[in-house]
Structure formats: C-alpha cells, structure tokens
Amino acid sequence: MSEIRQINVSKTGVSKLAIMALAIVFVAGLFVVGFDQGHIFSVVYGEQAFVDLYIHELTHDMRHAAGFPCH
C-alpha cells in the first residue's frame, strides 16, 4: 500500500510595496520629529516659519524623549 501525501505551502509575506511605503513614512516622521526647524511650513509661510517653529513646538517633548537635542 502506497500512501500519497500532498503538502500545500502558502506564501503570505509582506509585499515590497508595503515595505517601501512604511520606509517612506518612517523617514518622513524621523525628519519631522528630529530635524525640522521650520522647513516644512516654509513652503507655505516663507521665512516666518523659521521663526514660529510650529512643528518643532508640537514635537518638542518627543524630540527629547528620542534623544534629539534641540536647544
């Protein structure tokens, strides 16, 4: 008596597109939290954005928690 067994292998990996999207979100978030000193809003507000630092003030405590010095 011969027994035939079939093994089904399913691939449920993460797509490359999803990995790239997450990488872009990560890099953008890192820039906003760690390095932005008015650069993002300067496109809209001009030089005044470098004075007001809206994103810097919103992410101020998160910067320190992540180890970024800002003042």
PDB file of N, CA, C and O in Angstrom:
ATOM      1  N   MET A   1       0.823  -1.172   0.000  1.00  0.00           N
ATOM      2  CA  MET A   1       0.000   0.000   0.000  1.00  0.00           C
ATOM      3  C   MET A   1       0.875   1.246   0.000  1.00  0.00           C
ATOM      4  O   MET A   1       1.727   1.389   0.841  1.00  0.00           O
ATOM      5  N   SER A   2       0.593   2.035  -0.917  1.00  0.00           N
ATOM      6  CA  SER A   2       1.322   3.271  -1.081  1.00  0.00           C
ATOM      7  C   SER A   2       0.410   4.433  -0.693  1.00  0.00           C
ATOM      8  O   SER A   2      -0.743   4.478  -1.065  1.00  0.00           O
ATOM      9  N   GLU A   3       0.959   5.337   0.057  1.00  0.00           N
ATOM     10  CA  GLU A   3       0.169   6.484   0.516  1.00  0.00           C
ATOM     11  C   GLU A   3       0.740   7.751  -0.107  1.00  0.00           C
ATOM     12  O   GLU A   3       1.940   7.995  -0.060  1.00  0.00           O
ATOM     13  N   ILE A   4      -0.111   8.567  -0.686  1.00  0.00           N
ATOM     14  CA  ILE A   4       0.313   9.809  -1.308  1.00  0.00           C
ATOM     15  C   ILE A   4      -0.086  10.960  -0.404  1.00  0.00           C
ATOM     16  O   ILE A   4      -1.236  11.078  -0.002  1.00  0.00           O
ATOM     17  N   ARG A   5       0.896  11.796  -0.071  1.00  0.00           N
ATOM     18  CA  ARG A   5       0.632  12.974   0.766  1.00  0.00           C
ATOM     19  C   ARG A   5       0.948  14.227  -0.037  1.00  0.00           C
ATOM     20  O   ARG A   5       1.947  14.298  -0.734  1.00  0.00           O
ATOM     21  N   GLN A   6       0.087  15.180   0.108  1.00  0.00           N
ATOM     22  CA  GLN A   6       0.283  16.442  -0.587  1.00  0.00           C
ATOM     23  C   GLN A   6       0.540  17.518   0.453  1.00  0.00           C
ATOM     24  O   GLN A   6      -0.187  17.639   1.431  1.00  0.00           O
ATOM     25  N   ILE A   7       1.559  18.300   0.240  1.00  0.00           N
ATOM     26  CA  ILE A   7       1.893  19.385   1.162  1.00  0.00           C
ATOM     27  C   ILE A   7       1.624  20.701   0.449  1.00  0.00           C
ATOM     28  O   ILE A   7       2.148  20.961  -0.632  1.00  0.00           O
ATOM     29  N   ASN A   8       0.793  21.509   1.045  1.00  0.00           N
ATOM     30  CA  ASN A   8       0.481  22.829   0.497  1.00  0.00           C
ATOM     31  C   ASN A   8       1.292  23.875   1.242  1.00  0.00           C
ATOM     32  O   ASN A   8       1.248  23.949   2.462  1.00  0.00           O
ATOM     33  N   VAL A   9       2.011  24.682   0.514  1.00  0.00           N
ATOM     34  CA  VAL A   9       2.801  25.754   1.095  1.00  0.00           C
ATOM     35  C   VAL A   9       2.207  27.071   0.610  1.00  0.00           C
ATOM     36  O   VAL A   9       2.082  27.297  -0.590  1.00  0.00           O
ATOM     37  N   SER A  10       1.831  27.899   1.543  1.00  0.00           N
ATOM     38  CA  SER A  10       1.282  29.196   1.153  1.00  0.00           C
ATOM     39  C   SER A  10       2.260  30.287   1.555  1.00  0.00           C
ATOM     40  O   SER A  10       2.823  30.273   2.642  1.00  0.00           O
ATOM     41  N   LYS A  11       2.464  31.220   0.661  1.00  0.00           N
ATOM     42  CA  LYS A  11       3.346  32.351   0.919  1.00  0.00           C
ATOM     43  C   LYS A  11       2.495  33.541   1.298  1.00  0.00           C
ATOM     44  O   LYS A  11       1.707  34.025   0.500  1.00  0.00           O
ATOM     45  N   THR A  12       2.644  34.005   2.492  1.00  0.00           N
ATOM     46  CA  THR A  12       1.896  35.184   2.935  1.00  0.00           C
ATOM     47  C   THR A  12       2.869  36.237   3.430  1.00  0.00           C
ATOM     48  O   THR A  12       2.742  36.765   4.511  1.00  0.00           O
ATOM     49  N   GLY A  13       3.868  36.533   2.639  1.00  0.00           N
ATOM     50  CA  GLY A  13       4.865  37.530   3.001  1.00  0.00           C
ATOM     51  C   GLY A  13       4.341  38.939   2.786  1.00  0.00           C
ATOM     52  O   GLY A  13       3.295  39.163   2.191  1.00  0.00           O
ATOM     53  N   VAL A  14       5.101  39.878   3.272  1.00  0.00           N
ATOM     54  CA  VAL A  14       4.761  41.284   3.128  1.00  0.00           C
ATOM     55  C   VAL A  14       5.270  41.761   1.768  1.00  0.00           C
ATOM     56  O   VAL A  14       6.398  41.475   1.384  1.00  0.00           O
ATOM     57  N   SER A  15       4.434  42.474   1.046  1.00  0.00           N
ATOM     58  CA  SER A  15       4.823  42.914  -0.283  1.00  0.00           C
ATOM     59  C   SER A  15       5.908  43.993  -0.217  1.00  0.00           C
ATOM     60  O   SER A  15       6.037  44.711   0.777  1.00  0.00           O
ATOM     61  N   LYS A  16       6.660  44.110  -1.264  1.00  0.00           N
ATOM     62  CA  LYS A  16       7.720  45.118  -1.335  1.00  0.00           C
ATOM     63  C   LYS A  16       7.145  46.531  -1.330  1.00  0.00           C
ATOM     64  O   LYS A  16       7.753  47.448  -0.804  1.00  0.00           O
ATOM     65  N   LEU A  17       5.968  46.690  -1.914  1.00  0.00           N
ATOM     66  CA  LEU A  17       5.313  47.993  -1.920  1.00  0.00           C
ATOM     67  C   LEU A  17       4.968  48.440  -0.496  1.00  0.00           C
ATOM     68  O   LEU A  17       5.173  49.600  -0.138  1.00  0.00           O
ATOM     69  N   ALA A  18       4.486  47.519   0.322  1.00  0.00           N
ATOM     70  CA  ALA A  18       4.160  47.854   1.708  1.00  0.00           C
ATOM     71  C   ALA A  18       5.414  48.221   2.492  1.00  0.00           C
ATOM     72  O   ALA A  18       5.402  49.158   3.296  1.00  0.00           O
ATOM     73  N   ILE A  19       6.494  47.517   2.242  1.00  0.00           N
ATOM     74  CA  ILE A  19       7.754  47.818   2.932  1.00  0.00           C
ATOM     75  C   ILE A  19       8.267  49.190   2.525  1.00  0.00           C
ATOM     76  O   ILE A  19       8.715  49.975   3.367  1.00  0.00           O
ATOM     77  N   MET A  20       8.184  49.513   1.248  1.00  0.00           N
ATOM     78  CA  MET A  20       8.625  50.828   0.778  1.00  0.00           C
ATOM     79  C   MET A  20       7.753  51.950   1.346  1.00  0.00           C
ATOM     80  O   MET A  20       8.267  52.999   1.730  1.00  0.00           O
ATOM     81  N   ALA A  21       6.448  51.716   1.408  1.00  0.00           N
ATOM     82  CA  ALA A  21       5.544  52.729   1.969  1.00  0.00           C
ATOM     83  C   ALA A  21       5.863  52.979   3.434  1.00  0.00           C
ATOM     84  O   ALA A  21       5.924  54.133   3.881  1.00  0.00           O
ATOM     85  N   LEU A  22       6.090  51.927   4.188  1.00  0.00           N
ATOM     86  CA  LEU A  22       6.443  52.090   5.600  1.00  0.00           C
ATOM     87  C   LEU A  22       7.794  52.774   5.771  1.00  0.00           C
ATOM     88  O   LEU A  22       7.988  53.574   6.686  1.00  0.00           O
ATOM     89  N   ALA A  23       8.741  52.478   4.897  1.00  0.00           N
ATOM     90  CA  ALA A  23      10.049  53.126   4.968  1.00  0.00           C
ATOM     91  C   ALA A  23       9.929  54.624   4.702  1.00  0.00           C
ATOM     92  O   ALA A  23      10.565  55.440   5.386  1.00  0.00           O
ATOM     93  N   ILE A  24       9.097  55.000   3.741  1.00  0.00           N
ATOM     94  CA  ILE A  24       8.903  56.422   3.444  1.00  0.00           C
ATOM     95  C   ILE A  24       8.241  57.132   4.613  1.00  0.00           C
ATOM     96  O   ILE A  24       8.654  58.237   4.995  1.00  0.00           O
ATOM     97  N   VAL A  25       7.240  56.500   5.203  1.00  0.00           N
ATOM     98  CA  VAL A  25       6.574  57.091   6.373  1.00  0.00           C
ATOM     99  C   VAL A  25       7.561  57.226   7.533  1.00  0.00           C
ATOM    100  O   VAL A  25       7.590  58.248   8.222  1.00  0.00           O
ATOM    101  N   PHE A  26       8.408  56.225   7.735  1.00  0.00           N
ATOM    102  CA  PHE A  26       9.394  56.280   8.812  1.00  0.00           C
ATOM    103  C   PHE A  26      10.390  57.416   8.606  1.00  0.00           C
ATOM    104  O   PHE A  26      10.669  58.187   9.532  1.00  0.00           O
ATOM    105  N   VAL A  27      10.914  57.543   7.406  1.00  0.00           N
ATOM    106  CA  VAL A  27      11.908  58.587   7.127  1.00  0.00           C
ATOM    107  C   VAL A  27      11.283  59.974   7.251  1.00  0.00           C
ATOM    108  O   VAL A  27      11.884  60.895   7.818  1.00  0.00           O
ATOM    109  N   ALA A  28      10.066  60.131   6.756  1.00  0.00           N
ATOM    110  CA  ALA A  28       9.378  61.426   6.874  1.00  0.00           C
ATOM    111  C   ALA A  28       9.113  61.754   8.342  1.00  0.00           C
ATOM    112  O   ALA A  28       9.315  62.892   8.780  1.00  0.00           O
ATOM    113  N   GLY A  29       8.683  60.781   9.114  1.00  0.00           N
ATOM    114  CA  GLY A  29       8.444  61.008  10.541  1.00  0.00           C
ATOM    115  C   GLY A  29       9.719  61.329  11.293  1.00  0.00           C
ATOM    116  O   GLY A  29       9.744  62.193  12.170  1.00  0.00           O
ATOM    117  N   LEU A  30      10.803  60.660  10.945  1.00  0.00           N
ATOM    118  CA  LEU A  30      12.088  60.939  11.576  1.00  0.00           C
ATOM    119  C   LEU A  30      12.535  62.362  11.279  1.00  0.00           C
ATOM    120  O   LEU A  30      13.032  63.067  12.159  1.00  0.00           O
ATOM    121  N   PHE A  31      12.330  62.814  10.045  1.00  0.00           N
ATOM    122  CA  PHE A  31      12.695  64.177   9.689  1.00  0.00           C
ATOM    123  C   PHE A  31      11.850  65.181  10.475  1.00  0.00           C
ATOM    124  O   PHE A  31      12.375  66.152  11.018  1.00  0.00           O
ATOM    125  N   VAL A  32      10.549  64.944  10.524  1.00  0.00           N
ATOM    126  CA  VAL A  32       9.651  65.888  11.198  1.00  0.00           C
ATOM    127  C   VAL A  32       9.989  65.988  12.681  1.00  0.00           C
ATOM    128  O   VAL A  32      10.095  67.077  13.234  1.00  0.00           O
ATOM    129  N   VAL A  33      10.181  64.857  13.336  1.00  0.00           N
ATOM    130  CA  VAL A  33      10.440  64.875  14.778  1.00  0.00           C
ATOM    131  C   VAL A  33      11.858  65.321  15.082  1.00  0.00           C
ATOM    132  O   VAL A  33      12.086  66.095  16.008  1.00  0.00           O
ATOM    133  N   GLY A  34      12.818  64.855  14.315  1.00  0.00           N
ATOM    134  CA  GLY A  34      14.197  65.086  14.682  1.00  0.00           C
ATOM    135  C   GLY A  34      14.889  66.293  14.095  1.00  0.00           C
ATOM    136  O   GLY A  34      15.755  66.870  14.737  1.00  0.00           O
ATOM    137  N   PHE A  35      14.515  66.681  12.893  1.00  0.00           N
ATOM    138  CA  PHE A  35      15.333  67.665  12.215  1.00  0.00           C
ATOM    139  C   PHE A  35      14.606  68.906  11.724  1.00  0.00           C
ATOM    140  O   PHE A  35      15.255  69.857  11.316  1.00  0.00           O
ATOM    141  N   ASP A  36      13.286  68.899  11.697  1.00  0.00           N
ATOM    142  CA  ASP A  36      12.563  70.037  11.122  1.00  0.00           C
ATOM    143  C   ASP A  36      12.696  71.263  12.012  1.00  0.00           C
ATOM    144  O   ASP A  36      12.425  71.216  13.199  1.00  0.00           O
ATOM    145  N   GLN A  37      13.146  72.349  11.440  1.00  0.00           N
ATOM    146  CA  GLN A  37      13.252  73.627  12.142  1.00  0.00           C
ATOM    147  C   GLN A  37      12.482  74.696  11.368  1.00  0.00           C
ATOM    148  O   GLN A  37      12.933  75.819  11.246  1.00  0.00           O
ATOM    149  N   GLY A  38      11.325  74.307  10.827  1.00  0.00           N
ATOM    150  CA  GLY A  38      10.523  75.231  10.059  1.00  0.00           C
ATOM    151  C   GLY A  38      10.571  74.983   8.572  1.00  0.00           C
ATOM    152  O   GLY A  38       9.945  75.701   7.804  1.00  0.00           O
ATOM    153  N   HIS A  39      11.300  73.972   8.144  1.00  0.00           N
ATOM    154  CA  HIS A  39      11.474  73.721   6.715  1.00  0.00           C
ATOM    155  C   HIS A  39      10.180  73.335   6.018  1.00  0.00           C
ATOM    156  O   HIS A  39       9.934  73.755   4.888  1.00  0.00           O
ATOM    157  N   ILE A  40       9.351  72.530   6.659  1.00  0.00           N
ATOM    158  CA  ILE A  40       8.134  72.053   6.014  1.00  0.00           C
ATOM    159  C   ILE A  40       7.157  73.192   5.786  1.00  0.00           C
ATOM    160  O   ILE A  40       6.625  73.363   4.694  1.00  0.00           O
ATOM    161  N   PHE A  41       6.901  73.998   6.807  1.00  0.00           N
ATOM    162  CA  PHE A  41       5.955  75.096   6.665  1.00  0.00           C
ATOM    163  C   PHE A  41       6.540  76.285   5.913  1.00  0.00           C
ATOM    164  O   PHE A  41       5.814  77.196   5.539  1.00  0.00           O
ATOM    165  N   SER A  42       7.835  76.304   5.677  1.00  0.00           N
ATOM    166  CA  SER A  42       8.425  77.432   4.943  1.00  0.00           C
ATOM    167  C   SER A  42       7.949  77.469   3.497  1.00  0.00           C
ATOM    168  O   SER A  42       7.973  78.521   2.868  1.00  0.00           O
ATOM    169  N   VAL A  43       7.480  76.342   2.987  1.00  0.00           N
ATOM    170  CA  VAL A  43       6.927  76.311   1.634  1.00  0.00           C
ATOM    171  C   VAL A  43       5.679  77.189   1.561  1.00  0.00           C
ATOM    172  O   VAL A  43       5.445  77.867   0.572  1.00  0.00           O
ATOM    173  N   VAL A  44       4.901  77.199   2.646  1.00  0.00           N
ATOM    174  CA  VAL A  44       3.658  77.959   2.674  1.00  0.00           C
ATOM    175  C   VAL A  44       3.847  79.332   3.311  1.00  0.00           C
ATOM    176  O   VAL A  44       3.406  80.340   2.767  1.00  0.00           O
ATOM    177  N   TYR A  45       4.528  79.384   4.466  1.00  0.00           N
ATOM    178  CA  TYR A  45       4.627  80.617   5.243  1.00  0.00           C
ATOM    179  C   TYR A  45       5.879  81.441   4.955  1.00  0.00           C
ATOM    180  O   TYR A  45       6.011  82.558   5.449  1.00  0.00           O
ATOM    181  N   GLY A  46       6.823  80.892   4.237  1.00  0.00           N
ATOM    182  CA  GLY A  46       8.045  81.620   3.922  1.00  0.00           C
ATOM    183  C   GLY A  46       8.977  81.696   5.121  1.00  0.00           C
ATOM    184  O   GLY A  46       9.044  80.787   5.951  1.00  0.00           O
ATOM    185  N   GLU A  47       9.694  82.789   5.234  1.00  0.00           N
ATOM    186  CA  GLU A  47      10.687  82.966   6.302  1.00  0.00           C
ATOM    187  C   GLU A  47      10.070  82.969   7.702  1.00  0.00           C
ATOM    188  O   GLU A  47      10.740  82.644   8.682  1.00  0.00           O
ATOM    189  N   GLN A  48       8.813  83.328   7.821  1.00  0.00           N
ATOM    190  CA  GLN A  48       8.157  83.373   9.132  1.00  0.00           C
ATOM    191  C   GLN A  48       8.085  81.977   9.770  1.00  0.00           C
ATOM    192  O   GLN A  48       8.069  81.854  10.988  1.00  0.00           O
ATOM    193  N   ALA A  49       8.074  80.933   8.979  1.00  0.00           N
ATOM    194  CA  ALA A  49       8.019  79.567   9.505  1.00  0.00           C
ATOM    195  C   ALA A  49       9.265  79.240  10.321  1.00  0.00           C
ATOM    196  O   ALA A  49       9.200  78.471  11.287  1.00  0.00           O
ATOM    197  N   PHE A  50      10.416  79.823   9.957  1.00  0.00           N
ATOM    198  CA  PHE A  50      11.650  79.570  10.703  1.00  0.00           C
ATOM    199  C   PHE A  50      11.635  80.290  12.050  1.00  0.00           C
ATOM    200  O   PHE A  50      12.392  79.949  12.947  1.00  0.00           O
ATOM    201  N   VAL A  51      10.788  81.271  12.194  1.00  0.00           N
ATOM    202  CA  VAL A  51      10.656  81.996  13.457  1.00  0.00           C
ATOM    203  C   VAL A  51       9.633  81.305  14.362  1.00  0.00           C
ATOM    204  O   VAL A  51       9.857  81.124  15.555  1.00  0.00           O
ATOM    205  N   ASP A  52       8.490  80.896  13.782  1.00  0.00           N
ATOM    206  CA  ASP A  52       7.401  80.324  14.578  1.00  0.00           C
ATOM    207  C   ASP A  52       7.665  78.887  15.017  1.00  0.00           C
ATOM    208  O   ASP A  52       7.290  78.510  16.123  1.00  0.00           O
ATOM    209  N   LEU A  53       8.278  78.077  14.181  1.00  0.00           N
ATOM    210  CA  LEU A  53       8.629  76.679  14.501  1.00  0.00           C
ATOM    211  C   LEU A  53       7.438  75.875  15.023  1.00  0.00           C
ATOM    212  O   LEU A  53       7.499  75.245  16.073  1.00  0.00           O
ATOM    213  N   TYR A  54       6.344  75.845  14.274  1.00  0.00           N
ATOM    214  CA  TYR A  54       5.134  75.145  14.710  1.00  0.00           C
ATOM    215  C   TYR A  54       5.366  73.661  14.962  1.00  0.00           C
ATOM    216  O   TYR A  54       4.999  73.141  16.015  1.00  0.00           O
ATOM    217  N   ILE A  55       5.967  72.961  14.017  1.00  0.00           N
ATOM    218  CA  ILE A  55       6.178  71.518  14.183  1.00  0.00           C
ATOM    219  C   ILE A  55       7.180  71.253  15.289  1.00  0.00           C
ATOM    220  O   ILE A  55       7.031  70.317  16.068  1.00  0.00           O
ATOM    221  N   HIS A  56       8.187  72.090  15.411  1.00  0.00           N
ATOM    222  CA  HIS A  56       9.165  71.938  16.485  1.00  0.00           C
ATOM    223  C   HIS A  56       8.480  72.010  17.846  1.00  0.00           C
ATOM    224  O   HIS A  56       8.734  71.197  18.727  1.00  0.00           O
ATOM    225  N   GLU A  57       7.600  72.965  18.017  1.00  0.00           N
ATOM    226  CA  GLU A  57       6.913  73.109  19.299  1.00  0.00           C
ATOM    227  C   GLU A  57       5.936  71.968  19.558  1.00  0.00           C
ATOM    228  O   GLU A  57       5.772  71.545  20.694  1.00  0.00           O
ATOM    229  N   LEU A  58       5.300  71.454  18.505  1.00  0.00           N
ATOM    230  CA  LEU A  58       4.370  70.336  18.688  1.00  0.00           C
ATOM    231  C   LEU A  58       5.094  69.039  19.032  1.00  0.00           C
ATOM    232  O   LEU A  58       4.551  68.197  19.745  1.00  0.00           O
ATOM    233  N   THR A  59       6.293  68.854  18.533  1.00  0.00           N
ATOM    234  CA  THR A  59       7.035  67.609  18.772  1.00  0.00           C
ATOM    235  C   THR A  59       8.183  67.796  19.758  1.00  0.00           C
ATOM    236  O   THR A  59       9.060  66.945  19.855  1.00  0.00           O
ATOM    237  N   HIS A  60       8.174  68.869  20.511  1.00  0.00           N
ATOM    238  CA  HIS A  60       9.290  69.219  21.386  1.00  0.00           C
ATOM    239  C   HIS A  60       9.623  68.116  22.404  1.00  0.00           C
ATOM    240  O   HIS A  60      10.776  67.682  22.500  1.00  0.00           O
ATOM    241  N   ASP A  61       8.639  67.657  23.140  1.00  0.00           N
ATOM    242  CA  ASP A  61       8.909  66.632  24.149  1.00  0.00           C
ATOM    243  C   ASP A  61       9.293  65.298  23.520  1.00  0.00           C
ATOM    244  O   ASP A  61      10.124  64.566  24.060  1.00  0.00           O
ATOM    245  N   MET A  62       8.704  64.996  22.374  1.00  0.00           N
ATOM    246  CA  MET A  62       9.046  63.762  21.683  1.00  0.00           C
ATOM    247  C   MET A  62      10.490  63.803  21.210  1.00  0.00           C
ATOM    248  O   MET A  62      11.189  62.789  21.223  1.00  0.00           O
ATOM    249  N   ARG A  63      10.968  64.968  20.828  1.00  0.00           N
ATOM    250  CA  ARG A  63      12.373  65.123  20.426  1.00  0.00           C
ATOM    251  C   ARG A  63      13.299  64.740  21.566  1.00  0.00           C
ATOM    252  O   ARG A  63      14.262  64.013  21.380  1.00  0.00           O
ATOM    253  N   HIS A  64      13.022  65.275  22.736  1.00  0.00           N
ATOM    254  CA  HIS A  64      13.885  64.981  23.885  1.00  0.00           C
ATOM    255  C   HIS A  64      13.800  63.503  24.279  1.00  0.00           C
ATOM    256  O   HIS A  64      14.809  62.898  24.629  1.00  0.00           O
ATOM    257  N   ALA A  65      12.608  62.932  24.210  1.00  0.00           N
ATOM    258  CA  ALA A  65      12.455  61.507  24.550  1.00  0.00           C
ATOM    259  C   ALA A  65      13.208  60.617  23.569  1.00  0.00           C
ATOM    260  O   ALA A  65      13.711  59.561  23.947  1.00  0.00           O
ATOM    261  N   ALA A  66      13.306  61.043  22.308  1.00  0.00           N
ATOM    262  CA  ALA A  66      14.010  60.270  21.304  1.00  0.00           C
ATOM    263  C   ALA A  66      15.503  60.536  21.300  1.00  0.00           C
ATOM    264  O   ALA A  66      16.258  59.882  20.582  1.00  0.00           O
ATOM    265  N   GLY A  67      15.958  61.519  22.087  1.00  0.00           N
ATOM    266  CA  GLY A  67      17.387  61.779  22.193  1.00  0.00           C
ATOM    267  C   GLY A  67      17.901  62.857  21.265  1.00  0.00           C
ATOM    268  O   GLY A  67      19.110  63.001  21.117  1.00  0.00           O
ATOM    269  N   PHE A  68      17.017  63.615  20.613  1.00  0.00           N
ATOM    270  CA  PHE A  68      17.449  64.699  19.743  1.00  0.00           C
ATOM    271  C   PHE A  68      17.587  65.969  20.552  1.00  0.00           C
ATOM    272  O   PHE A  68      16.634  66.417  21.180  1.00  0.00           O
ATOM    273  N   PRO A  69      18.761  66.576  20.567  1.00  0.00           N
ATOM    274  CA  PRO A  69      18.885  67.877  21.228  1.00  0.00           C
ATOM    275  C   PRO A  69      18.299  68.968  20.330  1.00  0.00           C
ATOM    276  O   PRO A  69      18.427  68.903  19.107  1.00  0.00           O
ATOM    277  N   CYS A  70      17.628  69.913  20.922  1.00  0.00           N
ATOM    278  CA  CYS A  70      17.057  70.969  20.068  1.00  0.00           C
ATOM    279  C   CYS A  70      17.276  72.363  20.646  1.00  0.00           C
ATOM    280  O   CYS A  70      16.894  73.327  20.031  1.00  0.00           O
ATOM    281  N   HIS A  71      17.840  72.469  21.811  1.00  0.00           N
ATOM    282  CA  HIS A  71      18.184  73.806  22.334  1.00  0.00           C
ATOM    283  C   HIS A  71      19.259  73.670  23.372  1.00  0.00           C
ATOM    284  O   HIS A  71      19.657  72.645  23.781  1.00  0.00           O
TER     285      HIS A  71
END
